[in-house]
Tab-separated table of C-alpha atoms and ligand atoms in Angstrom:
chain	number	residue	atom	x	y	z
A	1	UNK	CA	98.488	163.778	150.591
A	2	UNK	CA	96.248	160.837	149.357
A	3	UNK	CA	95.249	157.985	151.148
A	4	UNK	CA	97.835	156.180	148.369
A	5	UNK	CA	100.449	158.584	148.747
A	6	UNK	CA	100.229	158.794	152.161
A	7	UNK	CA	100.988	154.360	151.915
A	8	UNK	CA	104.603	155.136	150.270
A	9	UNK	CA	107.612	155.038	151.928
A	10	UNK	CA	109.937	154.002	149.939
A	11	UNK	CA	109.504	153.018	146.305
A	12	UNK	CA	110.271	148.764	145.423
A	13	UNK	CA	113.493	150.424	143.033
A	14	UNK	CA	115.002	151.731	145.473
A	15	UNK	CA	114.416	149.360	148.537
A	16	UNK	CA	111.274	149.981	149.709
A	17	UNK	CA	108.189	146.824	149.604
A	18	UNK	CA	106.048	145.742	146.256
A	19	UNK	CA	103.210	147.315	145.538
A	20	UNK	CA	101.232	143.907	144.023
A	21	UNK	CA	103.622	141.324	145.558
A	22	UNK	CA	102.405	138.312	143.512
A	23	UNK	CA	99.293	137.826	140.618
A	24	UNK	CA	98.507	134.997	140.641
A	25	UNK	CA	99.463	131.663	139.929
A	26	UNK	CA	96.623	131.705	137.440
A	27	UNK	CA	94.588	128.666	135.806
A	28	UNK	CA	96.667	128.055	132.462
A	29	UNK	CA	94.791	129.936	128.827
A	30	UNK	CA	93.977	126.714	127.855
A	31	UNK	CA	91.799	123.282	130.528
A	32	UNK	CA	90.366	119.967	130.587
A	33	UNK	CA	87.438	121.835	128.905
A	34	UNK	CA	89.649	121.475	125.958
A	35	UNK	CA	91.477	118.260	126.139
A	36	UNK	CA	87.613	116.599	126.480
A	37	UNK	CA	87.107	118.270	122.570
A	38	UNK	CA	90.091	116.186	121.384
A	39	UNK	CA	89.653	113.130	123.824
A	40	UNK	CA	86.265	113.168	122.300
A	41	UNK	CA	86.603	113.064	119.038
A	42	UNK	CA	88.550	109.716	119.688
A	43	UNK	CA	86.351	106.532	119.543
A	44	UNK	CA	86.336	105.329	123.222
A	45	UNK	CA	83.296	102.846	123.430
A	46	UNK	CA	81.028	105.418	125.788
A	47	UNK	CA	81.632	103.297	129.152
A	48	UNK	CA	85.740	104.186	128.488
A	49	UNK	CA	85.139	107.999	126.975
A	50	UNK	CA	83.097	107.928	131.172
A	51	UNK	CA	85.796	106.643	132.926
A	52	UNK	CA	88.058	109.392	131.488
A	53	UNK	CA	84.817	112.405	132.000
A	54	UNK	CA	85.398	111.001	136.199
A	55	UNK	CA	89.235	111.509	135.987
A	56	UNK	CA	89.154	115.077	134.185
A	57	UNK	CA	86.092	115.794	136.144
A	58	UNK	CA	88.431	115.053	139.517
A	59	UNK	CA	90.565	117.642	138.167
A	60	UNK	CA	90.610	120.851	139.791
A	61	UNK	CA	94.294	122.963	138.707
A	62	UNK	CA	95.006	120.978	135.144
A	63	UNK	CA	98.043	122.607	133.623
A	64	UNK	CA	96.838	123.489	129.939
A	65	UNK	CA	99.415	123.632	126.867
A	66	UNK	CA	101.200	126.032	125.673
A	67	UNK	CA	100.548	125.499	121.792
A	68	UNK	CA	102.576	127.908	120.597
A	69	UNK	CA	105.361	126.542	119.538
A	70	UNK	CA	107.466	129.601	119.801
A	71	UNK	CA	108.147	130.913	123.805
A	72	UNK	CA	107.028	127.742	124.552
A	73	UNK	CA	108.017	126.646	127.909
A	74	UNK	CA	108.120	123.398	127.788
A	75	UNK	CA	109.881	121.069	124.373
A	76	UNK	CA	108.299	122.563	121.025
A	77	UNK	CA	106.479	118.937	119.716
A	78	UNK	CA	106.560	121.462	115.852
A	79	UNK	CA	110.180	121.538	116.673
A	80	UNK	CA	110.748	117.780	117.044
A	81	UNK	CA	108.695	117.314	114.696
A	82	UNK	CA	111.035	118.664	112.381
A	83	UNK	CA	114.134	116.961	113.875
A	84	UNK	CA	111.922	113.771	113.622
A	85	UNK	CA	111.597	115.106	109.528
A	86	UNK	CA	115.122	115.301	109.265
A	87	UNK	CA	116.474	112.758	111.127
A	88	UNK	CA	113.656	110.085	108.522
A	89	UNK	CA	114.600	112.678	105.531
A	90	UNK	CA	118.414	112.974	105.725
A	91	UNK	CA	118.889	116.273	105.493
A	92	UNK	CA	120.469	118.902	107.581
A	93	UNK	CA	117.252	121.832	108.497
A	94	UNK	CA	114.091	121.130	107.986
A	95	UNK	CA	111.369	123.499	108.790
A	96	UNK	CA	106.721	123.298	109.727
A	97	UNK	CA	104.777	124.541	108.273
A	98	UNK	CA	101.459	124.893	107.891
A	99	UNK	CA	100.262	122.819	104.700
A	100	UNK	CA	102.612	121.663	101.307
A	101	UNK	CA	100.872	124.716	99.365
A	102	UNK	CA	102.350	126.930	101.990
A	103	UNK	CA	105.448	124.628	101.734
A	104	UNK	CA	106.319	125.260	98.442
A	105	UNK	CA	105.159	128.678	98.620
A	106	UNK	CA	107.345	129.823	101.253
A	107	UNK	CA	110.728	127.333	99.281
A	108	UNK	CA	108.906	129.871	96.412
A	109	UNK	CA	109.893	132.190	97.447
A	110	UNK	CA	112.622	131.296	99.323
A	111	UNK	CA	114.387	130.779	96.561
A	112	UNK	CA	113.319	134.483	95.223
A	113	UNK	CA	110.997	133.681	92.653
A	114	UNK	CA	109.140	136.492	91.212
A	115	UNK	CA	107.124	139.003	89.109
A	116	UNK	CA	108.251	137.743	85.585
A	117	UNK	CA	109.762	134.175	86.677
A	118	UNK	CA	108.899	130.743	84.345
A	119	UNK	CA	108.838	127.382	87.188
A	120	UNK	CA	108.547	124.041	85.656
A	121	UNK	CA	105.574	122.132	86.533
A	122	UNK	CA	104.053	118.765	85.037
A	123	UNK	CA	100.891	118.695	84.148
A	124	UNK	CA	99.701	115.799	86.561
A	125	UNK	CA	100.023	117.122	89.832
A	126	UNK	CA	97.907	118.926	92.232
A	127	UNK	CA	96.457	121.971	91.228
A	128	UNK	CA	98.720	123.671	94.141
A	129	UNK	CA	102.513	122.849	92.859
A	130	UNK	CA	101.343	125.133	89.899
A	131	UNK	CA	99.038	127.847	92.105
A	132	UNK	CA	101.644	127.956	94.691
A	133	UNK	CA	103.618	129.732	91.784
A	134	UNK	CA	101.251	131.838	90.368
A	135	UNK	CA	100.494	132.544	94.250
A	136	UNK	CA	104.038	134.178	94.066
A	137	UNK	CA	103.508	136.234	90.696
A	138	UNK	CA	105.609	133.771	88.203
A	139	UNK	CA	104.543	131.800	85.407
A	140	UNK	CA	103.748	128.207	85.664
A	141	UNK	CA	105.288	126.106	82.223
A	142	UNK	CA	103.034	123.239	82.018
A	143	UNK	CA	105.287	119.741	80.843
A	144	UNK	CA	103.979	116.035	79.486
A	145	UNK	CA	104.539	113.161	81.816
A	146	UNK	CA	106.266	110.620	81.010
A	147	UNK	CA	105.027	106.008	81.760
A	148	UNK	CA	106.350	106.612	85.102
A	149	UNK	CA	103.674	109.614	85.314
A	150	UNK	CA	105.741	112.435	86.565
A	151	UNK	CA	108.115	115.134	84.697
A	152	UNK	CA	109.340	113.814	81.678
A	153	UNK	CA	113.149	114.987	82.123
A	154	UNK	CA	113.014	115.474	77.798
A	155	UNK	CA	110.222	117.810	77.500
A	156	UNK	CA	111.733	119.693	80.935
A	157	UNK	CA	114.319	120.699	79.022
A	158	UNK	CA	112.391	122.060	76.018
A	159	UNK	CA	111.016	123.630	78.541
A	160	UNK	CA	113.578	125.677	80.238
A	161	UNK	CA	113.941	129.105	78.634
A	162	UNK	CA	116.186	132.314	79.983
A	163	UNK	CA	113.247	133.164	82.326
A	164	UNK	CA	112.832	129.845	84.066
A	165	UNK	CA	114.226	129.564	86.987
A	166	UNK	CA	113.187	126.502	88.851
A	167	UNK	CA	111.751	122.558	87.659
A	168	UNK	CA	109.514	120.800	90.217
A	169	UNK	CA	109.396	117.390	90.164
A	170	UNK	CA	106.569	116.208	92.278
A	171	UNK	CA	106.413	112.342	93.149
A	172	UNK	CA	102.865	111.660	92.000
A	173	UNK	CA	101.047	108.770	93.601
A	174	UNK	CA	103.334	107.456	95.988
A	175	UNK	CA	107.122	107.109	93.701
A	176	UNK	CA	110.102	108.899	93.264
A	177	UNK	CA	110.267	110.751	89.923
A	178	UNK	CA	113.516	110.535	87.607
A	179	UNK	CA	115.378	111.579	89.929
A	180	UNK	CA	119.863	111.126	88.754
A	181	UNK	CA	117.696	112.696	85.170
A	182	UNK	CA	116.390	115.644	86.893
A	183	UNK	CA	119.050	116.429	89.417
A	184	UNK	CA	122.083	116.008	86.070
A	185	UNK	CA	119.964	118.412	84.367
A	186	UNK	CA	119.061	121.287	87.616
A	187	UNK	CA	122.818	121.141	87.137
A	188	UNK	CA	124.477	120.973	83.778
A	189	UNK	CA	121.469	124.556	83.517
A	190	UNK	CA	122.391	125.731	86.946
A	191	UNK	CA	118.365	125.483	88.298
A	192	UNK	CA	117.148	124.700	91.414
A	193	UNK	CA	115.015	121.412	91.951
A	194	UNK	CA	111.559	121.335	93.561
A	195	UNK	CA	110.404	117.257	94.799
A	196	UNK	CA	106.802	118.041	95.392
A	197	UNK	CA	106.583	115.321	98.495
A	198	UNK	CA	103.525	115.659	98.760
A	199	UNK	CA	102.037	111.835	97.240
A	200	UNK	CA	105.555	110.314	98.396
A	201	UNK	CA	106.287	110.518	101.944
A	202	UNK	CA	108.639	108.174	103.504
A	203	UNK	CA	110.038	107.324	99.696
A	204	UNK	CA	113.068	106.923	98.424
A	205	UNK	CA	114.779	106.592	95.067
A	206	UNK	CA	118.199	104.583	95.233
A	207	UNK	CA	118.439	104.507	98.569
A	208	UNK	CA	118.598	108.326	99.183
A	209	UNK	CA	114.625	109.575	101.019
A	210	UNK	CA	112.928	111.862	98.090
A	211	UNK	CA	112.967	115.619	99.777
A	212	UNK	CA	116.079	115.112	100.516
A	213	UNK	CA	117.585	114.558	96.542
A	214	UNK	CA	116.722	118.177	95.248
A	215	UNK	CA	117.137	121.730	96.387
A	216	UNK	CA	114.558	121.368	97.812
A	217	UNK	CA	111.430	119.334	99.188
A	218	UNK	CA	108.011	120.132	100.251
A	219	UNK	CA	105.446	117.503	102.334
A	220	UNK	CA	101.954	117.773	102.735
A	221	UNK	CA	100.391	115.798	106.544
A	222	UNK	CA	97.033	116.693	105.301
A	223	UNK	CA	94.576	113.886	105.570
A	224	UNK	CA	95.134	112.186	102.782
A	225	UNK	CA	98.362	111.902	102.578
A	226	UNK	CA	101.099	108.931	104.438
A	227	UNK	CA	101.703	110.599	106.839
A	228	UNK	CA	99.228	113.064	108.412
A	229	UNK	CA	97.986	116.204	111.388
A	230	UNK	CA	94.290	116.715	109.716
A	231	UNK	CA	96.361	119.907	107.696
A	232	UNK	CA	100.605	120.323	108.164
A	233	UNK	CA	102.775	121.175	105.632
A	234	UNK	CA	107.332	120.830	105.566
A	235	UNK	CA	110.397	122.363	104.036
A	236	UNK	CA	113.704	120.158	103.906
A	237	UNK	CA	116.299	121.157	102.592
A	238	UNK	CA	120.404	120.657	102.995
A	239	UNK	CA	120.832	124.733	101.876
A	240	UNK	CA	121.479	127.238	105.351
A	241	UNK	CA	120.124	130.644	103.386
A	242	UNK	CA	117.378	129.185	101.622
A	243	UNK	CA	115.878	127.220	105.107
A	244	UNK	CA	116.228	129.912	106.603
A	245	UNK	CA	114.962	133.057	103.914
A	246	UNK	CA	111.507	130.071	103.903
A	247	UNK	CA	111.545	130.415	107.536
A	248	UNK	CA	111.061	133.740	107.700
A	249	UNK	CA	108.736	133.628	105.217
A	250	UNK	CA	107.009	131.252	106.925
A	251	UNK	CA	106.485	134.008	109.777
A	252	UNK	CA	105.642	137.359	108.356
A	253	UNK	CA	109.180	136.980	108.195
A	254	UNK	CA	109.239	136.813	112.032
A	255	UNK	CA	113.206	136.471	111.611
A	256	UNK	CA	113.719	133.424	113.487
A	257	UNK	CA	117.484	133.322	112.892
A	258	UNK	CA	119.806	132.761	114.977
A	259	UNK	CA	119.224	135.925	116.807
A	260	UNK	CA	115.710	137.123	115.811
A	261	UNK	CA	116.003	140.951	115.927
A	262	UNK	CA	118.987	141.040	114.832
A	263	UNK	CA	119.573	143.714	111.880
A	264	UNK	CA	119.750	141.914	108.247
A	265	UNK	CA	123.220	139.476	108.292
A	266	UNK	CA	123.448	139.154	104.274
A	267	UNK	CA	121.165	141.429	101.759
A	268	UNK	CA	118.171	138.997	100.999
A	269	UNK	CA	117.687	137.408	104.476
A	270	UNK	CA	114.770	140.314	106.237
A	271	UNK	CA	111.686	140.898	104.180
A	272	UNK	CA	107.925	140.693	104.537
A	273	UNK	CA	106.226	136.994	104.897
A	274	UNK	CA	103.160	135.632	105.466
A	275	UNK	CA	101.882	133.413	108.483
A	276	UNK	CA	102.287	129.729	108.001
A	277	UNK	CA	103.018	128.635	111.078
A	278	UNK	CA	102.537	124.791	112.164
A	279	UNK	CA	99.970	125.164	115.691
A	280	UNK	CA	101.772	122.585	118.856
A	281	UNK	CA	98.323	120.332	118.075
A	282	UNK	CA	99.148	119.871	113.928
A	283	UNK	CA	102.956	118.888	115.522
A	284	UNK	CA	102.191	116.436	118.140
A	285	UNK	CA	99.865	114.858	115.911
A	286	UNK	CA	102.671	114.736	113.229
A	287	UNK	CA	105.485	113.234	114.648
A	288	UNK	CA	103.283	110.504	116.539
A	289	UNK	CA	103.418	109.414	111.658
A	290	UNK	CA	106.577	110.271	111.276
A	291	UNK	CA	108.002	107.695	113.135
A	292	UNK	CA	104.485	105.452	112.656
A	293	UNK	CA	106.347	106.583	108.426
A	294	UNK	CA	108.302	103.187	107.786
A	295	UNK	CA	105.971	100.948	110.036
A	296	UNK	CA	103.810	102.026	107.421
A	297	UNK	CA	105.345	101.861	104.538
A	298	UNK	CA	106.460	98.416	104.980
A	299	UNK	CA	102.151	97.507	105.358
A	300	UNK	CA	102.023	98.573	101.887
A	301	UNK	CA	104.928	97.665	100.462
A	302	UNK	CA	103.789	93.755	101.605
A	303	UNK	CA	100.433	94.564	99.860
A	304	UNK	CA	101.788	96.164	96.808
A	305	UNK	CA	103.683	92.450	96.141
A	306	UNK	CA	101.198	89.892	97.131
A	307	UNK	CA	98.700	92.214	94.924
A	308	UNK	CA	101.288	91.925	92.518
A	309	UNK	CA	102.504	88.633	91.992
A	310	UNK	CA	98.719	86.847	92.034
A	311	UNK	CA	98.325	89.565	88.670
A	312	UNK	CA	98.260	87.622	85.326
A	313	UNK	CA	99.779	88.469	82.288
A	314	UNK	CA	97.633	90.020	80.431
A	315	UNK	CA	97.930	91.694	76.122
A	316	UNK	CA	97.818	95.298	76.476
A	317	UNK	CA	98.102	95.429	80.228
A	318	UNK	CA	101.357	97.492	81.701
A	319	UNK	CA	101.549	99.415	84.476
A	320	UNK	CA	103.356	102.979	85.611
A	321	UNK	CA	106.790	103.081	85.152
A	322	UNK	CA	108.245	102.767	88.583
A	323	UNK	CA	111.548	104.609	88.707
A	324	UNK	CA	112.788	102.676	91.285
A	325	UNK	CA	110.429	99.762	92.509
A	326	UNK	CA	112.351	99.625	96.064
A	327	UNK	CA	111.581	103.064	96.822
A	328	UNK	CA	107.831	102.842	95.964
A	329	UNK	CA	106.393	104.316	98.927
A	330	UNK	CA	102.791	101.424	97.042
A	331	UNK	CA	100.501	103.625	98.229
A	332	UNK	CA	98.531	102.732	95.050
A	333	UNK	CA	99.418	100.020	91.571
A	334	UNK	CA	98.944	102.058	88.139
A	335	UNK	CA	98.291	99.913	85.478
A	336	UNK	CA	98.060	101.505	82.201
A	337	UNK	CA	94.967	99.345	79.361
A	338	UNK	CA	94.687	99.925	75.786
A	339	UNK	CA	91.608	102.640	75.102
A	340	UNK	CA	90.466	105.174	77.326
A	341	UNK	CA	86.892	102.742	76.240
A	342	UNK	CA	88.596	99.946	78.208
A	343	UNK	CA	89.422	101.688	80.744
A	344	UNK	CA	85.820	102.890	81.705
A	345	UNK	CA	84.655	99.505	81.774
A	346	UNK	CA	87.695	97.869	83.650
A	347	UNK	CA	86.505	101.355	86.674
A	348	UNK	CA	83.147	99.731	86.478
A	349	UNK	CA	83.598	95.943	86.654
A	350	UNK	CA	86.458	96.127	89.244
A	351	UNK	CA	83.928	98.204	91.357
A	352	UNK	CA	82.020	95.583	90.759
A	353	UNK	CA	83.963	93.266	92.159
A	354	UNK	CA	85.258	94.946	95.969
A	355	UNK	CA	88.687	95.938	94.059
A	356	UNK	CA	89.526	99.577	95.132
A	357	UNK	CA	89.671	100.742	91.964
A	358	UNK	CA	88.738	104.443	90.488
A	359	UNK	CA	90.415	106.679	87.157
A	360	UNK	CA	92.581	108.983	87.171
A	361	UNK	CA	91.042	110.999	84.141
A	362	UNK	CA	87.519	111.066	82.377
A	363	UNK	CA	87.462	113.633	80.045
A	364	UNK	CA	84.029	114.274	81.504
A	365	UNK	CA	85.507	114.629	85.302
A	366	UNK	CA	86.588	117.510	86.256
A	367	UNK	CA	89.985	116.382	88.660
A	368	UNK	CA	92.226	119.827	89.741
A	369	UNK	CA	94.613	117.075	89.497
A	370	UNK	CA	95.248	117.385	85.500
A	371	UNK	CA	96.550	121.000	83.863
A	372	UNK	CA	93.285	120.689	81.545
A	373	UNK	CA	90.986	121.360	84.460
A	374	UNK	CA	93.280	123.862	85.651
A	375	UNK	CA	91.026	127.163	83.749
A	376	UNK	CA	92.109	129.392	86.771
A	377	UNK	CA	96.129	128.770	84.873
A	378	UNK	CA	94.885	128.603	81.447
A	379	UNK	CA	92.782	131.218	80.886
A	380	UNK	CA	95.023	132.628	82.578
A	381	UNK	CA	92.818	134.424	85.620
A	382	UNK	CA	94.252	136.620	88.447
A	383	UNK	CA	92.592	137.552	91.315
A	384	UNK	CA	93.372	141.270	91.253
A	385	UNK	CA	92.995	143.992	88.351
A	386	UNK	CA	96.381	144.310	87.845
A	387	UNK	CA	96.055	140.274	86.087
A	388	UNK	CA	99.527	139.457	87.827
A	389	UNK	CA	101.396	137.209	86.975
A	390	UNK	CA	100.165	136.819	83.070
A	391	UNK	CA	100.650	140.388	82.929
A	392	UNK	CA	104.473	140.173	84.126
A	393	UNK	CA	105.829	139.651	80.190
A	394	UNK	CA	104.880	140.574	77.330
A	395	UNK	CA	101.823	137.888	76.129
A	396	UNK	CA	102.929	136.512	73.202
A	397	UNK	CA	106.511	135.705	75.730
A	398	UNK	CA	103.855	133.612	77.804
A	399	UNK	CA	103.065	129.121	77.549
A	400	UNK	CA	100.890	128.799	75.255
A	401	UNK	CA	98.425	127.273	76.945
A	402	UNK	CA	95.672	125.381	75.537
A	403	UNK	CA	93.364	121.720	77.083
A	404	UNK	CA	94.847	119.550	74.680
A	405	UNK	CA	98.927	120.997	75.249
A	406	UNK	CA	99.957	118.176	76.801
A	407	UNK	CA	98.392	115.511	74.944
A	408	UNK	CA	100.813	112.147	76.460
A	409	UNK	CA	99.324	112.796	79.522
A	410	UNK	CA	95.668	113.064	79.211
A	411	UNK	CA	96.599	109.285	76.340
A	412	UNK	CA	98.654	108.025	79.630
A	413	UNK	CA	96.009	109.574	82.155
A	414	UNK	CA	92.681	108.500	80.389
A	415	UNK	CA	94.424	105.127	79.791
A	416	UNK	CA	95.596	104.363	84.179
A	417	UNK	CA	93.748	102.406	86.814
A	418	UNK	CA	94.356	103.814	90.254
A	419	UNK	CA	94.165	100.076	92.825
A	420	UNK	CA	94.298	101.795	95.970
A	421	UNK	CA	96.692	99.948	99.113
A	422	UNK	CA	96.011	100.286	102.784
A	423	UNK	CA	98.421	99.080	104.536
A	424	UNK	CA	95.754	97.190	106.840
A	425	UNK	CA	95.743	94.765	103.883
A	426	UNK	CA	94.787	90.913	105.219
A	427	UNK	CA	97.187	88.665	102.870
A	428	UNK	CA	93.322	87.903	101.773
A	429	UNK	CA	92.530	90.831	101.255
A	430	UNK	CA	95.302	91.462	99.103
A	431	UNK	CA	94.354	87.937	97.283
A	432	UNK	CA	90.819	88.585	96.763
A	433	UNK	CA	91.626	91.786	95.322
A	434	UNK	CA	94.582	90.382	92.696
A	435	UNK	CA	92.074	87.756	91.979
A	436	UNK	CA	89.529	90.316	90.896
A	437	UNK	CA	91.616	92.376	88.534
A	438	UNK	CA	91.872	88.302	86.923
A	439	UNK	CA	88.736	87.723	86.539
A	440	UNK	CA	87.795	91.026	84.717
A	441	UNK	CA	90.750	91.288	82.928
A	442	UNK	CA	89.959	87.639	80.910
A	443	UNK	CA	86.527	89.148	80.419
A	444	UNK	CA	87.601	92.738	78.734
A	445	UNK	CA	91.270	91.982	77.188
A	446	UNK	CA	91.156	88.054	76.133
B	501	PLP	C1	101.382	116.751	94.988
B	501	PLP	C2	100.166	118.401	95.808
B	501	PLP	N1	101.233	118.671	96.247
B	501	PLP	C3	101.033	119.575	96.553
B	501	PLP	C4	99.721	119.696	97.253
B	501	PLP	C5	98.847	120.150	98.699
B	501	PLP	O1	99.044	120.302	99.916
B	501	PLP	P1	98.060	120.796	100.744
B	501	PLP	O2	97.044	119.741	101.063
B	501	PLP	O3	99.006	120.420	102.657
B	501	PLP	O4	98.210	122.169	100.818
B	501	PLP	C6	98.524	118.122	97.577
B	501	PLP	C7	97.916	118.020	98.599
B	501	PLP	O5	96.930	117.162	97.637
B	501	PLP	C8	99.443	117.412	96.119
B	501	PLP	O6	98.952	116.510	96.329
């Protein structure tokens, strides 16, 4: 008999002593080194950094967080951010994801959109709204925007075919699409209305938050958005089935339903998905940002009102139509001038005055927000030899894509001057911006 066998008296399962009495406790995966990397990202003074370093060095057993939202021993920040977002937007369900592109694709897939289907998207939006359609193997149908710079409801209605499976309204540059007309159109046609709220987080239409009006809302929390966690996104909806399917798509169909390992409760609940999960780091930052949203919006709106009040009237000057001025996030002010030539000169002159002005469309400058540059779609590019999504329908039945297909959109965008608004602007900042605009427009539009 071996030594080990001699020592064994009784199996633990039969009341004997345990061979391994206890393992650990071990340090957590994340410790002070990881926390230091985070602290180092903030601009503390060197003296304060030194103090923090000393505190960290003095820690001998600092337990780091569990950065995965599921199976988390502590309340998940991602789940708390979902709760906060649900409350802010006023929907029954909310799902955190790692980007708005992911939110869009998860929503498209949850709506059952797939091969050979068509989805109506506006000609002015970041490419992701259309790319997500093609990545779902469906066909984006590009439609004009109107003077609100959001989807033109009449053009959208004309673009509906027997293949149409959804309409996407994009609340561009902080302001709502024509939600009353679009909700009515979607209802009449029995189509879901997807709200791309990437650029208008916190905005509203007639008292209802964007992302809580259509069938589903898709939010971006990338760096350039109203609320940001560097990268991140949310899906909001009142539809439990859509939420369940989006949740499955966002996590390889790991099926976080009430019971993760249960069999399908209903046809369409189980399928293979992808991984769009948000990490606890993003969740923590997103949570803080969601809580600040209304204060930030108040700052943007105050600044916008001061700037607008200070701008004189000029022949040939008009403003982007706001479908609900009170609900505009006011992250920017968009003015239309009489021609692209005057617009170009105005932007140069405004720049020289120090006004934070930019153009929206210049035929010589490539920009993924303008359909005319979406060669991926216009030239029906595909990632694989199967030619999808374009080969799913007979070629003559594909939309007639061309750079000129939405002339009204190009005309409006080519005459747009975009004034950036910061919610930290002082009164004097706003007055000087208005003064700069008046100075330039007096010369150019007299
Ligand atoms: C209108 C619109 N939709 C979708 C996206 C994609 O967002 P994300 O970067 O979070 O994927 C953006 C980002 O710029 C956007 O502006």
